Tab-separated table of C-alpha atoms in Angstrom:
chain	number	residue	atom	x	y	z
S	20	ASP	CA	286.830	65.015	-29.984
S	21	THR	CA	283.268	66.339	-30.187
S	22	GLY	CA	281.292	63.294	-29.211
S	23	VAL	CA	278.011	63.163	-27.328
S	24	SER	CA	278.240	64.813	-23.932
S	25	GLN	CA	275.930	64.516	-20.968
S	26	ASN	CA	275.650	66.537	-17.792
S	27	PRO	CA	275.737	65.936	-14.972
S	28	ARG	CA	277.554	62.620	-14.907
S	29	HIS	CA	276.138	61.756	-11.515
S	30	LYS	CA	273.056	62.987	-9.672
S	31	ILE	CA	271.924	62.022	-6.205
S	32	THR	CA	268.529	63.268	-5.154
S	33	LYS	CA	265.873	62.613	-2.575
S	34	ARG	CA	262.602	60.981	-3.443
S	35	GLY	CA	260.057	63.512	-4.578
S	36	GLN	CA	262.546	65.994	-5.994
S	37	ASN	CA	262.719	67.012	-9.636
S	38	VAL	CA	265.854	66.462	-11.689
S	39	THR	CA	266.929	67.571	-15.159
S	40	PHE	CA	269.618	66.098	-17.352
S	41	ARG	CA	271.202	67.605	-20.419
S	42	CYS	CA	272.528	65.979	-23.580
S	43	ASP	CA	274.601	67.661	-26.273
S	44	PRO	CA	274.687	65.524	-29.406
S	45	ILE	CA	277.296	65.442	-32.147
S	46	SER	CA	276.746	68.753	-33.887
S	47	GLU	CA	275.631	67.591	-37.315
S	48	HIS	CA	273.345	64.832	-35.994
S	49	ASN	CA	269.654	65.530	-36.393
S	50	ARG	CA	268.399	62.563	-34.359
S	51	LEU	CA	268.689	62.324	-30.595
S	52	TYR	CA	267.670	59.389	-28.426
S	53	TRP	CA	267.226	58.793	-24.721
S	54	TYR	CA	267.631	55.353	-23.155
S	55	ARG	CA	267.552	54.099	-19.593
S	56	GLN	CA	269.825	51.376	-18.277
S	57	THR	CA	269.223	49.736	-14.929
S	58	LEU	CA	271.816	47.626	-13.169
S	59	GLY	CA	272.487	44.363	-14.926
S	60	GLN	CA	270.223	45.168	-17.876
S	61	GLY	CA	270.657	46.434	-21.385
S	62	PRO	CA	269.564	49.947	-22.296
S	63	GLU	CA	265.855	50.492	-22.935
S	64	PHE	CA	264.523	53.057	-25.370
S	65	LEU	CA	262.666	56.015	-23.866
S	66	THR	CA	262.154	58.575	-26.623
S	67	TYR	CA	263.685	60.155	-29.691
S	68	PHE	CA	263.744	63.432	-31.553
S	69	GLN	CA	264.307	64.299	-35.147
S	70	ASN	CA	265.440	67.911	-35.080
S	71	GLU	CA	263.121	69.535	-32.530
S	72	ALA	CA	260.207	67.156	-33.023
S	73	GLN	CA	259.668	64.369	-30.512
S	74	LEU	CA	258.564	61.530	-32.768
S	75	GLU	CA	258.238	58.553	-30.469
S	76	LYS	CA	257.858	57.858	-26.774
S	77	SER	CA	258.108	54.523	-25.044
S	78	ARG	CA	255.477	53.292	-22.625
S	79	LEU	CA	258.317	53.399	-20.107
S	80	LEU	CA	258.135	57.180	-20.232
S	81	SER	CA	255.544	57.926	-17.567
S	82	ASP	CA	253.830	61.284	-17.160
S	83	ARG	CA	256.535	62.285	-14.701
S	84	PHE	CA	259.085	62.250	-17.505
S	85	SER	CA	259.395	64.984	-20.103
S	86	ALA	CA	261.981	65.540	-22.768
S	87	GLU	CA	262.600	68.551	-24.952
S	88	ARG	CA	264.882	69.554	-27.763
S	89	PRO	CA	263.835	73.148	-28.299
S	90	LYS	CA	266.206	74.214	-31.063
S	91	GLY	CA	267.045	70.862	-32.502
S	92	SER	CA	270.431	70.822	-30.827
S	93	PHE	CA	270.793	69.893	-27.134
S	94	SER	CA	268.073	68.036	-25.272
S	95	THR	CA	266.892	67.924	-21.683
S	96	LEU	CA	265.211	65.085	-19.835
S	97	GLU	CA	263.287	66.050	-16.720
S	98	ILE	CA	261.931	63.690	-14.109
S	99	GLN	CA	259.391	65.128	-11.732
S	100	ARG	CA	258.651	63.734	-8.263
S	101	THR	CA	261.434	61.189	-8.503
S	102	GLU	CA	260.906	57.690	-7.141
S	103	GLN	CA	263.467	55.119	-6.058
S	104	GLY	CA	262.607	53.087	-9.135
S	105	ASP	CA	263.927	55.923	-11.285
S	106	SER	CA	267.466	55.135	-10.158
S	107	ALA	CA	269.316	54.188	-13.315
S	108	MET	CA	271.840	55.317	-15.893
S	109	TYR	CA	270.254	57.654	-18.431
S	110	LEU	CA	271.946	57.440	-21.797
S	111	CYS	CA	271.742	59.835	-24.683
S	112	ALA	CA	272.664	58.957	-28.253
S	113	SER	CA	272.665	60.812	-31.536
S	114	SER	CA	272.720	59.891	-35.194
S	115	LEU	CA	272.032	61.077	-38.691
S	116	SER	CA	268.696	60.192	-40.216
S	117	SER	CA	270.157	59.385	-43.610
S	118	GLY	CA	272.234	56.411	-44.530
S	119	GLY	CA	271.799	52.757	-43.813
S	120	GLY	CA	271.909	51.499	-40.296
S	121	ASN	CA	271.539	54.846	-38.606
S	122	PHE	CA	274.143	53.802	-36.068
S	123	GLN	CA	273.932	55.725	-32.894
S	124	PHE	CA	276.766	57.301	-30.948
S	125	PHE	CA	276.297	57.235	-27.195
S	126	GLY	CA	277.267	59.655	-24.487
S	127	PRO	CA	278.800	58.596	-21.168
S	128	GLY	CA	275.445	58.692	-19.385
S	129	THR	CA	274.043	60.339	-16.277
S	130	ARG	CA	273.779	58.065	-13.264
S	131	LEU	CA	270.774	58.945	-11.126
S	132	THR	CA	270.454	57.731	-7.560
S	133	VAL	CA	267.183	58.427	-5.783
S	134	LEU	CA	267.410	58.070	-2.015
C	18	ALA	CA	258.296	44.224	-31.908
C	19	GLN	CA	261.817	42.908	-31.686
C	20	SER	CA	263.565	41.179	-28.835
C	21	VAL	CA	267.173	40.219	-28.198
C	22	THR	CA	268.472	37.434	-26.006
C	23	GLN	CA	272.049	37.188	-24.881
C	24	LEU	CA	272.343	33.726	-23.504
C	25	ASP	CA	275.291	34.286	-21.201
C	26	SER	CA	275.268	37.009	-18.586
C	27	GLN	CA	278.931	36.460	-17.684
C	28	VAL	CA	281.817	34.845	-19.515
C	29	PRO	CA	285.124	34.384	-17.723
C	30	VAL	CA	287.987	33.657	-20.096
C	31	PHE	CA	291.749	33.404	-19.868
C	32	GLU	CA	293.963	35.806	-21.763
C	33	GLU	CA	294.801	34.620	-25.301
C	34	ALA	CA	291.922	32.130	-25.257
C	35	PRO	CA	289.028	32.408	-27.724
C	36	VAL	CA	285.648	33.745	-26.703
C	37	GLU	CA	282.166	33.562	-28.201
C	38	LEU	CA	279.251	35.692	-27.045
C	39	ARG	CA	275.877	34.452	-28.164
C	40	CYS	CA	273.073	36.677	-29.393
C	41	ASN	CA	269.692	35.597	-30.720
C	42	TYR	CA	266.970	37.938	-31.851
C	43	SER	CA	263.372	37.721	-32.852
C	44	SER	CA	261.679	40.025	-35.310
C	45	SER	CA	258.902	39.799	-37.837
C	46	VAL	CA	260.726	42.168	-40.175
C	47	SER	CA	264.250	42.537	-41.499
C	48	VAL	CA	266.688	44.042	-39.054
C	49	TYR	CA	270.068	45.662	-38.740
C	50	LEU	CA	272.273	44.149	-36.053
C	51	PHE	CA	274.894	45.699	-33.830
C	52	TRP	CA	277.343	44.862	-31.107
C	53	TYR	CA	278.198	47.604	-28.630
C	54	VAL	CA	280.901	47.428	-25.963
C	55	GLN	CA	280.850	49.229	-22.639
C	56	TYR	CA	284.157	49.496	-20.811
C	57	PRO	CA	284.071	50.191	-17.065
C	58	ASN	CA	282.805	53.707	-16.339
C	59	GLN	CA	282.458	54.544	-20.017
C	60	GLY	CA	279.621	54.931	-22.491
C	61	LEU	CA	278.559	52.453	-25.140
C	62	GLN	CA	280.806	52.219	-28.174
C	63	LEU	CA	279.838	50.642	-31.473
C	64	LEU	CA	281.958	47.537	-32.017
C	65	LEU	CA	280.541	46.287	-35.312
C	66	LYS	CA	277.392	46.215	-37.346
C	67	TYR	CA	275.569	44.136	-39.936
C	68	LEU	CA	273.463	46.055	-42.419
C	69	SER	CA	273.514	43.907	-45.553
C	70	GLY	CA	275.876	42.001	-47.778
C	71	SER	CA	278.485	39.651	-46.370
C	72	THR	CA	277.182	37.886	-43.304
C	73	LEU	CA	280.590	37.996	-41.615
C	74	VAL	CA	281.554	41.383	-40.247
C	75	GLU	CA	284.755	42.349	-38.516
C	76	SER	CA	285.911	45.065	-36.163
C	77	ILE	CA	289.279	46.766	-36.115
C	78	ASN	CA	290.313	45.098	-32.853
C	79	GLY	CA	289.921	41.483	-33.905
C	80	PHE	CA	286.268	40.771	-33.122
C	81	GLU	CA	283.976	39.275	-35.722
C	82	ALA	CA	280.311	38.444	-35.845
C	83	GLU	CA	278.296	36.334	-38.219
C	84	PHE	CA	274.707	36.984	-39.154
C	85	ASN	CA	272.723	33.784	-39.483
C	86	LYS	CA	269.240	34.534	-40.747
C	87	SER	CA	267.898	30.999	-40.441
C	88	GLN	CA	268.966	30.772	-36.819
C	89	THR	CA	268.249	34.448	-36.120
C	90	SER	CA	271.630	34.785	-34.492
C	91	PHE	CA	274.486	37.260	-34.510
C	92	HIS	CA	277.179	35.690	-32.341
C	93	LEU	CA	280.347	37.622	-31.544
C	94	ARG	CA	283.735	35.919	-31.515
C	95	LYS	CA	287.359	36.719	-30.929
C	96	PRO	CA	290.056	34.089	-31.452
C	97	SER	CA	292.411	35.451	-28.785
C	98	VAL	CA	291.328	37.886	-26.081
C	99	HIS	CA	293.395	40.465	-24.272
C	100	ILE	CA	293.050	41.818	-20.757
C	101	SER	CA	291.793	45.066	-22.287
C	102	ASP	CA	288.766	43.230	-23.721
C	103	THR	CA	287.293	43.057	-20.225
C	104	ALA	CA	283.991	44.866	-20.665
C	105	GLU	CA	280.273	44.373	-21.078
C	106	TYR	CA	279.039	43.572	-24.546
C	107	PHE	CA	275.544	44.339	-25.803
C	108	CYS	CA	273.844	42.975	-28.879
C	109	ALA	CA	271.197	45.246	-30.403
C	110	VAL	CA	268.767	45.267	-33.314
C	111	THR	CA	266.741	47.842	-35.143
C	112	ARG	CA	264.200	47.493	-37.909
C	113	ASN	CA	265.874	48.346	-41.174
C	114	LYS	CA	262.931	50.100	-42.764
C	115	ALA	CA	261.584	51.921	-39.759
C	116	ALA	CA	261.691	55.616	-39.184
C	117	GLY	CA	263.533	56.368	-36.020
C	118	ASN	CA	265.559	53.167	-35.858
C	119	LYS	CA	265.369	52.851	-32.096
C	120	LEU	CA	267.618	50.130	-30.770
C	121	THR	CA	266.439	47.085	-28.857
C	122	PHE	CA	269.219	45.702	-26.682
C	123	GLY	CA	269.919	42.377	-25.107
C	124	GLY	CA	270.701	42.106	-21.428
C	125	GLY	CA	274.452	42.186	-21.966
C	126	THR	CA	277.312	39.754	-21.459
C	127	ARG	CA	280.044	40.663	-19.041
C	128	VAL	CA	283.436	39.391	-20.200
C	129	LEU	CA	286.152	39.068	-17.615
C	130	VAL	CA	289.568	38.284	-19.056
C	131	LYS	CA	291.898	36.675	-16.554
C	132	PRO	CA	295.690	36.543	-16.863
C-alpha cells in the first residue's frame, strides 16, 4: 500500500529549536497539501503545492514556517524558533489536479510537542 | 470564504442504534462536500463525498449523507452503528471551481459507540 507517508510520526522539541517534517505523497499525485490540527479542532489549511510550485499559503503560515517541494515529489515543512503554540498534529495530503472533487488522501500526521 | 459547523462535538450512541451527525456549511459559491473519518491514532480517511448528481451519497460501510442545498447541510447518518464506528468524523467543503481545492473542515464530532 503506497499511501501518503509522513516522518517523523512524533517530535518533541524545546521552545526555540527548529524542526523539519517530511511528507511523501502518493507517487502519481501532483498536488500536495499541509494542514495543522490542534487538539479538539478540525484540520486547518496551511499551504499547497502543484508539482514544485507553492501556489497558496494561509495566513496561519507565519514567517517562521517554510515549506518546500523541490522536485515535485516529497515535501518538507520547517518551523523555525518553535513556540509552544506550534504544538499540533501536522497533516499532509496529496491529490491529482484533474477530475472532479480533487479528493485528498491524508497521511498519518506528525505530532509536534513543544516544551 | 467557506465555513463548516458541526453542531455536536460528541455523540454517545449504543451499538446497533442509529446515529446522525450534523454538518452545516456556508459558502457564496458552489461547493463539493466530504465526510472524513479519523480512527484513534490514524490519519483521516475519506468516508464519502458529494460532487454533483444525486443528493444522497453512500459509503461502503453503511453510512449515508444527504446534500440539502436550501438548508446548506450535509448530515451523515447510519441506521445501525457498530463498536468499530467509534471515531472522530469531520465534515469538509471545497469550492468546486477553485484551483487548489483546499479543504475547510468543521470542528469534528466524536462518536463513541457503547455496547
